[in-house]
XYZ file of C-alpha atoms in Angstrom:
717
model
C 0.000 0.000 0.000
C 1.194 3.524 -0.830
C 0.768 6.742 1.149
C 0.885 10.124 -0.584
C 2.284 12.991 1.471
C 1.359 16.495 0.304
C 3.754 18.989 1.898
C 2.618 21.958 -0.183
C -0.837 21.872 -1.753
C -4.436 22.888 -1.215
C -4.686 20.838 2.005
C -1.304 19.464 3.210
C -1.491 16.025 4.768
C -1.357 12.294 3.986
C -3.654 10.667 1.420
C -4.329 7.005 0.677
C -4.884 7.229 -3.090
C -3.146 8.909 -6.009
C -6.487 10.397 -7.094
C -6.852 12.213 -3.732
C -3.286 13.452 -3.977
C -3.855 14.750 -7.526
C -6.861 16.772 -6.397
C -4.628 18.530 -3.836
C -1.662 19.346 -6.095
C -2.972 19.717 -9.686
C -2.544 23.294 -10.911
C -1.246 24.302 -7.459
C 1.833 26.506 -7.847
C 5.086 24.947 -6.547
C 3.282 21.919 -5.118
C 5.415 19.491 -3.081
C 4.387 15.853 -2.692
C 5.852 12.352 -2.564
C 4.714 8.730 -2.225
C 5.854 6.319 0.506
C 5.309 2.679 1.432
C 4.642 3.443 5.114
C 2.682 6.123 6.964
C 5.656 6.736 9.282
C 7.902 7.662 6.321
C 5.190 9.952 4.999
C 4.947 11.796 8.331
C 8.715 12.113 8.540
C 8.642 13.778 5.122
C 5.926 16.230 6.217
C 7.819 17.073 9.386
C 11.200 17.589 7.719
C 10.876 21.366 7.908
C 10.253 21.246 11.635
C 12.961 18.698 12.401
C 15.590 20.772 10.608
C 14.885 23.644 12.958
C 14.954 21.412 16.027
C 11.163 21.483 16.354
C 9.452 18.434 17.778
C 7.499 16.273 15.385
C 3.810 17.125 14.984
C 0.812 14.812 14.890
C -1.436 14.996 11.833
C -3.918 17.036 13.836
C -1.245 19.493 14.959
C 0.367 19.694 11.536
C -2.928 20.742 9.938
C -3.469 23.357 12.682
C 0.068 24.695 12.180
C -0.552 25.097 8.454
C -3.756 26.998 9.098
C -1.951 29.341 11.498
C 0.789 30.222 9.015
C -1.839 30.955 6.322
C -2.248 34.497 7.679
C -5.995 34.158 8.336
C -7.689 35.083 11.611
C -7.732 31.791 13.506
C -9.617 30.433 16.511
C -7.454 27.527 17.717
C -9.463 25.336 20.056
C -9.624 21.797 21.410
C -10.083 19.900 24.643
C -7.588 19.657 27.487
C -4.321 17.940 26.567
C -4.642 18.281 22.773
C -1.481 20.400 22.424
C -2.852 23.892 21.741
C 0.036 25.653 23.520
C 2.551 23.344 21.860
C 1.356 24.249 18.343
C 1.052 27.913 19.278
C 4.673 28.111 20.458
C 5.885 26.558 17.193
C 3.852 29.099 15.233
C 5.255 32.022 17.262
C 8.810 30.749 16.773
C 8.342 30.438 13.011
C 6.783 33.900 12.638
C 9.578 35.550 14.637
C 12.151 33.854 12.379
C 10.316 35.502 9.464
C 10.783 38.867 11.236
C 7.091 39.215 11.956
C 6.197 41.430 14.907
C 4.240 39.097 17.184
C 2.367 40.156 20.332
C 1.400 37.340 22.716
C -0.954 38.102 25.586
C -3.374 36.433 28.004
C -6.085 37.528 30.468
C -4.129 36.545 33.613
C -0.550 36.839 34.802
C -0.069 33.075 35.198
C -1.459 32.388 31.723
C 0.829 35.069 30.284
C 3.901 33.542 31.964
C 2.975 30.064 30.686
C 2.948 31.288 27.096
C 5.935 33.638 27.581
C 3.788 36.667 26.849
C 2.297 39.609 28.764
C -1.129 40.358 30.196
C -3.747 41.873 27.890
C -4.154 44.749 30.354
C -0.482 45.641 30.271
C -0.114 45.289 26.503
C -3.216 47.335 25.648
C -2.727 49.801 28.517
C -5.998 49.187 30.324
C -6.562 49.039 34.080
C -6.460 45.467 35.413
C -8.926 46.275 38.181
C -12.387 44.662 37.794
C -14.466 47.154 35.892
C -16.423 47.383 32.680
C -14.213 48.667 29.863
C -15.988 51.150 27.613
C -13.616 53.645 26.008
C -10.278 53.590 24.228
C -7.903 56.254 25.451
C -5.140 55.642 22.927
C -3.632 53.026 20.658
C -0.322 51.700 22.026
C 2.408 51.993 19.433
C 3.437 48.365 19.857
C -0.088 47.326 18.830
C -0.014 49.701 15.867
C 3.309 48.325 14.615
C 2.534 44.630 15.201
C 1.798 42.071 12.470
C 0.237 39.286 14.545
C -1.714 39.544 17.801
C -2.295 36.362 19.816
C -4.666 36.009 22.768
C -4.253 32.798 24.764
C -6.826 31.362 27.214
C -9.581 33.180 25.333
C -12.282 31.500 27.440
C -11.192 33.662 30.406
C -11.126 36.899 28.379
C -14.317 38.794 29.241
C -16.439 40.170 26.409
C -15.844 43.859 27.252
C -12.074 43.290 27.381
C -12.239 41.436 24.049
C -14.251 44.282 22.506
C -11.715 46.782 23.815
C -8.863 44.794 22.242
C -10.643 44.505 18.867
C -11.548 48.205 18.780
C -7.945 49.068 19.582
C -6.657 46.761 16.825
C -9.162 48.265 14.352
C -7.906 51.787 15.100
C -4.335 50.553 14.815
C -5.087 49.103 11.364
C -6.644 52.396 10.279
C -3.526 54.302 11.332
C -0.995 51.863 9.883
C -3.103 51.057 6.785
C -2.188 47.400 7.197
C -4.152 44.321 8.271
C -3.143 42.354 11.349
C -3.603 38.630 11.852
C -5.561 37.882 15.025
C -5.198 34.444 16.638
C -7.245 33.465 19.682
C -6.548 30.221 21.516
C -8.525 28.326 24.117
C -11.475 26.106 24.954
C -14.783 27.676 25.949
C -15.772 24.372 27.568
C -13.175 25.199 30.205
C -13.113 28.069 32.692
C -15.193 31.200 32.017
C -14.264 34.860 32.676
C -14.498 36.281 36.192
C -17.354 38.759 36.642
C -18.400 40.602 39.789
C -22.085 41.178 40.579
C -21.702 44.919 39.987
C -20.016 44.376 36.630
C -22.711 41.914 35.604
C -25.452 44.508 36.079
C -23.641 46.939 33.780
C -22.731 44.298 31.198
C -26.329 43.049 30.946
C -27.378 46.568 29.952
C -24.630 46.863 27.321
C -24.886 43.380 25.782
C -28.330 42.240 24.693
C -27.549 38.507 24.937
C -25.115 38.660 27.850
C -24.638 35.301 29.606
C -21.230 34.584 31.088
C -19.419 37.314 29.242
C -17.615 35.010 26.793
C -15.681 36.663 23.982
C -17.890 34.993 21.365
C -20.884 36.965 22.736
C -19.376 40.029 21.067
C -20.506 41.061 17.583
C -16.823 41.642 16.871
C -16.262 37.894 17.047
C -18.342 37.299 13.892
C -16.939 40.355 12.153
C -13.390 38.989 12.473
C -14.334 35.890 10.409
C -12.299 33.506 12.507
C -11.483 30.195 10.888
C -12.041 27.600 13.597
C -9.266 25.004 13.863
C -9.996 22.285 16.415
C -7.409 19.863 17.772
C -9.175 16.584 18.517
C -6.367 14.115 19.221
C -5.692 14.012 22.974
C -1.986 13.727 23.793
C -2.059 13.864 27.621
C -4.153 10.708 28.109
C -3.492 7.455 26.243
C -6.424 5.222 27.345
C -9.108 5.583 24.613
C -11.921 4.771 27.047
C -10.755 7.449 29.502
C -10.395 9.965 26.662
C -13.897 9.080 25.408
C -15.451 9.696 28.829
C -13.484 12.935 29.312
C -14.858 14.164 25.991
C -18.345 13.448 27.298
C -17.601 15.416 30.478
C -16.329 18.297 28.351
C -19.698 18.731 26.598
C -21.833 18.013 29.656
C -22.907 14.495 28.648
C -24.198 12.979 31.910
C -23.632 9.418 30.693
C -19.984 9.787 31.795
C -20.954 10.172 35.479
C -21.333 6.431 36.041
C -17.937 5.736 34.477
C -16.067 8.142 36.758
C -17.924 6.955 39.867
C -17.227 3.269 39.162
C -13.727 3.462 37.653
C -12.010 6.056 39.860
C -9.922 4.888 42.808
C -11.635 4.381 46.164
C -8.658 5.026 48.454
C -7.194 8.506 48.861
C -3.732 8.996 47.382
C -1.342 9.767 50.206
C 0.648 12.169 48.037
C -2.159 13.225 45.701
C -3.157 16.863 45.521
C -6.754 17.768 46.394
C -8.638 19.748 43.747
C -11.547 21.826 44.973
C -13.852 24.469 43.530
C -13.273 27.378 45.916
C -10.310 29.318 47.243
C -11.836 29.178 50.728
C -11.902 25.367 50.757
C -8.372 25.048 49.353
C -7.024 27.515 51.925
C -8.877 25.713 54.733
C -7.384 22.337 53.774
C -3.856 23.746 53.403
C -3.935 25.534 56.747
C -5.462 22.546 58.530
C -2.739 20.210 57.209
C -0.004 22.722 57.995
C -1.268 23.289 61.557
C -0.951 19.591 62.360
C 2.792 19.676 61.713
C 5.007 20.502 64.708
C 6.834 23.792 65.246
C 5.992 27.302 64.133
C 5.594 28.125 60.475
C 8.291 30.151 58.755
C 6.967 32.978 56.570
C 8.608 34.014 53.291
C 7.604 37.463 52.034
C 7.660 38.437 48.384
C 9.915 41.209 47.111
C 8.749 43.588 44.413
C 10.832 45.812 42.152
C 9.415 48.223 39.557
C 5.937 48.145 38.024
C 4.208 44.998 39.316
C 0.416 44.865 39.497
C -1.620 42.310 41.413
C -2.662 40.653 38.155
C 1.026 40.102 37.292
C 1.859 38.134 40.440
C 2.447 34.427 39.738
C 2.075 33.337 43.376
C 1.327 34.543 46.939
C 2.932 37.488 48.688
C 3.244 35.383 51.848
C 4.356 31.745 51.846
C 3.886 29.836 55.133
C 5.958 26.628 55.406
C 7.005 23.990 57.953
C 9.423 21.080 57.757
C 7.475 18.104 56.396
C 4.941 20.253 54.536
C 3.903 19.054 51.085
C 4.756 21.570 48.378
C 4.533 21.987 44.635
C 7.303 23.488 42.508
C 6.300 26.497 40.368
C 9.210 26.617 37.917
C 11.081 24.319 35.509
C 14.640 23.063 35.948
C 16.243 24.127 32.670
C 19.702 22.814 33.562
C 19.429 19.305 35.044
C 15.746 18.564 34.436
C 15.296 17.340 38.032
C 11.879 18.993 38.360
C 9.288 20.900 36.439
C 6.370 23.219 37.105
C 3.933 20.941 38.968
C 6.478 18.583 40.598
C 5.767 17.581 44.223
C 7.880 17.070 47.285
C 8.268 17.620 51.061
C 10.031 20.438 52.837
C 13.325 19.087 54.220
C 15.006 22.239 55.540
C 14.037 25.890 56.101
C 16.528 28.753 55.976
C 16.119 32.524 55.856
C 16.392 32.871 52.092
C 15.948 29.357 50.815
C 14.021 26.112 51.236
C 15.315 22.571 50.658
C 12.792 20.072 49.272
C 12.976 16.304 48.859
C 11.304 15.598 45.506
C 8.785 12.742 45.243
C 10.024 11.482 41.876
C 13.678 10.775 42.584
C 14.024 11.573 46.317
C 16.586 14.195 45.332
C 17.226 17.143 47.642
C 16.899 20.472 45.833
C 17.374 23.899 47.409
C 15.171 26.728 46.147
C 16.190 30.330 46.726
C 14.200 33.407 45.824
C 13.206 33.179 42.153
C 12.793 36.182 39.892
C 9.688 36.375 37.736
C 10.418 39.159 35.281
C 7.390 41.348 34.510
C 7.709 42.396 30.893
C 5.990 44.503 28.301
C 6.444 44.990 24.588
C 8.565 47.898 23.356
C 9.689 49.188 19.974
C 13.229 50.012 19.037
C 14.491 51.536 15.798
C 16.336 49.266 13.407
C 18.171 50.544 10.332
C 18.941 48.383 7.297
C 20.810 50.594 4.833
C 18.559 53.533 4.042
C 15.458 51.771 5.380
C 14.436 52.440 8.966
C 12.082 50.044 10.698
C 10.874 49.250 14.182
C 11.818 46.086 15.986
C 9.422 44.579 18.532
C 10.905 43.164 21.712
C 10.094 42.670 25.377
C 11.462 44.903 28.097
C 11.578 44.197 31.807
C 9.383 46.717 33.653
C 9.439 45.049 37.043
C 10.193 41.871 38.930
C 8.466 39.670 41.470
C 10.665 37.644 43.829
C 9.440 34.703 45.917
C 10.410 31.139 46.853
C 8.999 29.175 43.842
C 6.923 26.812 45.982
C 3.354 26.598 47.232
C 1.531 24.361 49.685
C 0.283 21.353 47.763
C -2.316 19.725 49.943
C -5.065 21.457 47.973
C -5.444 23.791 45.021
C -8.452 25.270 43.200
C -9.622 23.875 39.881
C -8.990 27.321 38.371
C -5.327 27.292 39.394
C -4.890 23.723 38.154
C -5.685 24.686 34.560
C -2.701 23.974 32.345
C -1.197 21.519 34.866
C -0.790 17.733 34.634
C -0.704 15.540 37.751
C -0.005 11.857 38.315
C -2.497 11.590 41.203
C -5.493 13.754 42.126
C -7.959 13.556 45.012
C -10.989 15.392 43.666
C -13.864 16.979 45.559
C -16.404 16.737 42.711
C -18.371 19.861 43.530
C -18.482 22.790 41.115
C -20.418 25.996 40.659
C -19.276 27.178 37.226
C -18.939 26.057 33.624
C -16.132 23.626 32.871
C -14.706 23.377 36.400
C -15.133 19.627 36.771
C -13.941 18.918 33.244
C -10.757 20.888 33.955
C -10.255 18.933 37.198
C -10.957 15.499 35.681
C -8.608 16.119 32.764
C -5.592 16.997 34.945
C -4.614 13.335 35.407
C -3.002 11.132 32.784
C -5.184 8.105 33.525
C -8.254 7.020 35.477
C -5.889 5.118 37.790
C -4.597 8.486 39.001
C -8.030 9.828 39.983
C -9.760 9.419 43.349
C -13.223 10.926 43.902
C -13.609 11.987 47.519
C -17.387 12.040 47.032
C -19.658 10.628 44.346
C -19.841 12.702 41.194
C -23.371 14.067 40.656
C -24.967 15.159 37.397
C -25.811 18.618 38.733
C -22.129 19.320 39.344
C -21.181 18.612 35.731
C -21.966 22.138 34.561
C -21.768 22.906 30.863
C -23.114 26.171 29.488
C -25.788 25.755 26.825
C -24.460 28.911 25.183
C -21.057 27.252 24.817
C -22.646 24.102 23.392
C -24.597 26.213 20.912
C -21.419 28.072 19.975
C -19.680 24.752 19.211
C -22.881 23.456 17.566
C -23.216 20.616 20.067
C -26.780 19.361 20.269
C -28.141 22.445 18.503
C -30.060 22.886 15.298
C -26.999 24.536 13.769
C -25.268 21.190 13.743
C -28.110 19.138 12.294
C -27.159 19.459 8.642
C -23.622 18.330 9.428
C -24.945 15.523 11.640
C -27.233 14.234 8.913
C -24.487 14.510 6.343
C -22.062 12.547 8.504
C -24.674 9.900 9.278
C -25.357 9.467 5.600
C -21.732 8.888 4.611
C -20.252 7.332 7.794
C -19.962 3.788 6.483
C -18.964 4.815 2.973
C -15.822 6.607 4.200
C -14.131 3.563 5.721
C -12.447 1.129 3.310
C -11.143 -2.326 4.276
C -7.529 -1.142 4.090
C -8.333 1.693 6.541
C -10.061 -0.370 9.237
C -7.005 -0.699 11.490
C -6.169 3.020 11.250
C -9.685 4.465 11.508
C -11.754 1.925 13.443
C -9.500 0.021 15.818
C -8.486 3.011 18.023
C -12.183 3.891 18.669
C -14.000 2.867 21.896
C -15.724 -0.478 21.410
C -19.153 1.110 22.034
C -18.839 2.937 18.691
C -19.061 -0.332 16.704
C -22.106 -0.873 14.523
C -24.682 -3.350 15.936
C -23.191 -3.223 19.419
C -25.865 -2.619 22.059
C -25.390 -0.763 25.330
C -25.793 -3.932 27.374
C -22.898 -5.580 25.559
C -20.352 -2.825 26.283
C -19.999 -3.399 30.071
C -19.639 -7.137 29.452
C -16.851 -6.470 26.968
C -15.137 -4.109 29.440
C -15.160 -6.960 31.982
C -13.329 -9.041 29.368
C -10.728 -6.204 29.092
C -12.040 -5.304 25.634
C -12.152 -1.500 25.492
C -11.508 -0.620 21.849
C -12.678 -1.996 18.507
C -9.083 -3.153 17.992
C -9.250 -5.162 21.239
C -12.446 -6.805 19.963
C -10.882 -7.584 16.582
C -7.958 -9.350 18.301
C -10.126 -11.187 20.857
C -10.657 -14.969 20.872
C -13.723 -15.613 18.711
C -14.606 -18.790 20.657
C -14.727 -16.852 23.961
C -16.954 -14.227 22.342
C -19.294 -16.901 20.953
C -19.531 -18.603 24.351
C -20.358 -15.259 25.983
C -22.693 -13.712 23.383
C -23.745 -16.580 21.104
C -24.076 -15.788 17.377
C -23.942 -12.077 18.157
C -20.390 -12.559 19.501
C -19.216 -13.934 16.156
C -20.948 -11.078 14.332
C -19.289 -8.458 16.582
C -15.863 -10.002 15.943
C -16.478 -10.039 12.180
C -17.619 -6.403 12.095
C -14.572 -5.350 14.143
C -12.389 -7.016 11.498
C -14.342 -5.533 8.596
C -15.914 -8.855 7.625
C -19.466 -9.070 6.305
C -20.399 -12.465 4.901
C -23.979 -11.618 4.016
C -24.934 -12.704 0.511
C -24.253 -10.309 -2.342
C -27.062 -10.420 -4.883
C -26.192 -9.395 -8.399
C -29.041 -8.017 -10.464
C -28.113 -6.908 -13.938
C -31.643 -5.977 -15.034
C -33.600 -2.837 -14.150
C -33.948 -2.467 -10.389
C -37.250 -3.553 -8.868
C -36.698 -1.360 -5.835
C -34.190 1.227 -4.658
C -33.379 1.840 -1.025
C -30.920 3.370 1.373
C -30.386 3.102 5.107
C -28.089 4.502 7.773
C -27.051 3.160 11.141
C -26.846 6.117 13.504
C -23.732 7.019 15.430
C -25.932 7.383 18.509
C -29.552 6.560 19.261
C -32.026 9.251 18.191
C -35.463 9.959 19.642
C -36.033 13.448 18.240
C -38.688 13.512 15.493
C -37.196 16.539 13.780
C -33.825 14.847 13.536
C -35.419 11.644 12.197
C -37.229 13.690 9.548
C -33.959 15.266 8.470
C -32.355 11.830 8.217
C -35.260 10.802 6.003
C -34.596 13.831 3.792
C -30.975 12.740 3.341
C -32.098 9.213 2.455
C -34.744 10.576 0.069
C -31.996 12.546 -1.688
C -30.007 9.341 -2.214
C -32.966 7.281 -3.376
C -34.484 9.909 -5.690
C -31.102 10.624 -7.268
C -30.642 6.932 -8.080
C -34.178 6.763 -9.478
C -33.453 9.644 -11.833
C -30.127 8.090 -12.899
C -32.022 4.912 -13.886
C -34.695 7.075 -15.627
C -37.325 5.413 -13.461
C -40.163 6.516 -11.194
C -41.604 4.937 -8.045
C -45.166 4.177 -7.019
C -44.634 3.074 -3.389
C -42.568 4.434 -0.456
C -41.475 2.241 2.471
C -39.926 3.485 5.752
C -38.208 1.100 8.164
C -36.925 1.705 11.708
C -34.744 -0.314 14.058
C -34.760 0.452 17.780
C -31.776 0.303 20.124
C -33.095 -3.123 21.192
C -32.895 -4.344 17.550
C -36.666 -4.425 17.033
C -37.591 -3.742 13.401
C -40.845 -2.313 12.062
C -41.885 -0.649 8.800
C -44.825 0.969 7.002
C -45.431 1.647 3.331
C -47.812 3.801 1.288
C -48.687 4.293 -2.352
C -47.657 7.617 -3.829
C -50.369 9.847 -5.329
C -48.661 9.397 -8.696
C -45.437 7.825 -10.005
C -42.478 10.121 -9.339
C -38.712 10.475 -8.942
C -39.108 13.818 -7.216
C -37.174 14.210 -3.936
C -39.890 16.358 -2.373
C -42.720 13.913 -3.072
C -40.765 10.914 -1.774
C -39.640 12.789 1.354
C -43.139 14.082 2.223
C -44.626 10.593 1.911
C -41.801 9.184 4.085
C -42.414 11.924 6.639
C -46.110 11.011 6.690
C -45.245 7.345 7.272
C -42.902 8.232 10.153
C -45.621 10.264 11.845
C -47.971 7.283 11.709
C -45.556 4.617 12.943
C -43.167 6.371 15.355
C -44.054 6.138 19.070
C -41.033 7.829 20.662
C -38.585 4.889 20.737
C -34.800 5.392 20.618
C -33.879 4.637 17.016
C -30.635 2.952 15.932
C -31.291 2.571 12.159
C -33.462 4.390 9.588
C -34.226 2.966 6.138
C -36.124 4.299 3.127
C -37.082 2.256 0.059
C -39.154 2.899 -3.057
C -40.962 0.020 -4.823
C -43.015 -0.793 -7.908
C -40.660 1.020 -10.200
C -41.508 1.739 -13.810
C -39.762 3.382 -16.714
C -40.265 7.141 -16.606
C -41.618 7.213 -20.178
C -44.190 4.493 -19.455
C -45.445 5.739 -16.086
C -48.750 7.376 -15.211
C -47.707 10.861 -14.103
C -49.681 13.695 -12.524
C -52.450 14.963 -14.791
C -52.271 18.407 -13.289
C -48.595 19.219 -13.048
C -48.226 22.622 -11.426
C -45.616 25.292 -11.972
C -44.328 24.554 -8.453
C -43.816 20.881 -9.352
C -41.988 21.812 -12.573
C -39.700 24.085 -10.552
C -39.036 21.231 -8.116
C -38.086 18.922 -10.994
C -35.782 21.614 -12.346
C -34.200 21.982 -8.880
C -33.603 18.211 -8.714
C -31.988 18.349 -12.155
C -29.692 21.235 -11.180
C -28.628 19.479 -7.958
C -27.950 16.226 -9.861
C -25.688 18.069 -12.307
C -23.803 19.734 -9.472
C -23.348 16.408 -7.683
C -21.988 14.784 -10.825
C -19.590 17.672 -11.379
C -18.288 18.179 -7.834
C -19.008 14.840 -6.159
C -22.135 13.524 -4.491
C -20.980 14.212 -0.925
C -19.970 17.796 -1.736
C -23.542 18.966 -2.466
C -26.389 18.629 0.009
C -29.845 20.181 0.052
C -30.710 22.692 2.750
C -33.311 21.091 5.026
C -36.171 23.417 4.212
C -35.305 24.259 0.587
C -38.313 23.513 -1.502
C -39.525 20.794 0.848
C -41.938 22.187 3.407
């Protein structure tokens, strides 16, 4: 088998056929592509440009995101926890700076700014960091005016009025410089929202008609910027596909994950695990209680401040209270010996006036930490002359410094402060009061084996904003067309040669014809993915599940031994069906699935120059119960509208609210179009509908069937 790597083309990436590769490179100026016998070689070829500059290799997901970023478009880079957003962003920044682009990197909080090696939004755009509603622009900072690219990280925590202020400032800067700036925003709105006081909320609700949590996307400026959304979907932090699957459910507020976390998390508290809690008050209470139980008086380390340092800039506490034996977390990375990193744990071994010695958990090494300097920086411009041409160079200048022992008590920490961290072991108090808190907490650990729930997780604590779900088109009408489209082509996109790559990594519950009752039984057999099922002993499966066990094994391996019937004469019936990715009980959604099926069936009728006299609709429930109804059409037709409306009528008669796994539509009693009894009173509307069908057929034949789909309401209702 060959793999075709397109390094420079319409959509860089790896393709399985020469035809796909051709579509990406034909008539594309300076296209770069090559064929390989293995996928690994193909990826090495794509990543050559990054490896030559000592950049780490990128996954396919990350590579595509990187290419979108360097396109120059306004980009919204998003994705769940642990998908590598910061990793890709840092590579992009590095590349742009090598191209002498003036890049501004900022974030809503001081900690977030330090993590991305940037500055706070407030400092960069010269706005007060104190909680208040931002209304007016005083001036445009010169660094903003001269910049080429402006990046905002942790966009979910950037409040709408601050975002509006930034955009208005950038707009004025563009007007003055007469040049467009690329705006890149990075973050996950399913994670932590902006902080808003009660007083601010009252003002904001008057300013913003649809104010909810104050997310940046609530601004009209968000739409005006025409962000191209690039979503990273491959989780890097966690490796267990089942754990990743359940975390993804928690991210979007799917309550079906609650049972998994309650039954699979550890029951005994981790002795050295950090406690994650929702409130500062609770975290402080736990830390002080644990510290008070240690002997001797606590030693206090006071911060030292030099220059311009605001409260929002401070990376840690002004006062650090420690005792020998206290559990602590390191707040910096060891860039020399790599003995520790930000988030490493240990116990206080020795206390001195200006330093603290800690025995690290990982290697039991003793490390002494003195006062660490966190430089507080801001962007500045300096003149640069190249011959007769004078230009400005963008750089960062130290405006102040914050000094403190780079440690903090590590008995407990808030979910907010854990964002961006990764822990081996977490003791979680599963209470939350805000959007995304629990998802952030659950996703801090690398595996379910590192998670202990102090109390049972409850549905009401898994808070997920409906506004965020609507924004991402999760469970909203905005996503229905895409859902129907995906349902209609799901099976067609997977070829036998792709089964191992596409199917085997998926959770076993995603397999066609696998009921919900079977999944827990398979988990008990240590079968968690479709690949596990494909490699399982078929005799054991048959003993456990009977004939269904053999069928599951065959489907996992891409085997279908059902009889293939060859019929070389005119078709006697034409049908199409789809097995749904998840059970559906919404009538509107079922109707839209029927419309997609009617499109398929009517198109095939017209290709055969035939018309149908009867429509049949079949349904299969989640319990594999089948039932169907059929009706005679008012007259013979190949019209999509007529077939769909009759199918819709049948569904209304037969559907009683069951959860549906499969939907099928078939037309029978076919006759040649020229021989059929057609409507005696064909209306202008019907002639227009036939013309519409003809136009859509031509477009599908020209651009590909899957590329063209009918809008749900167009000419139907």
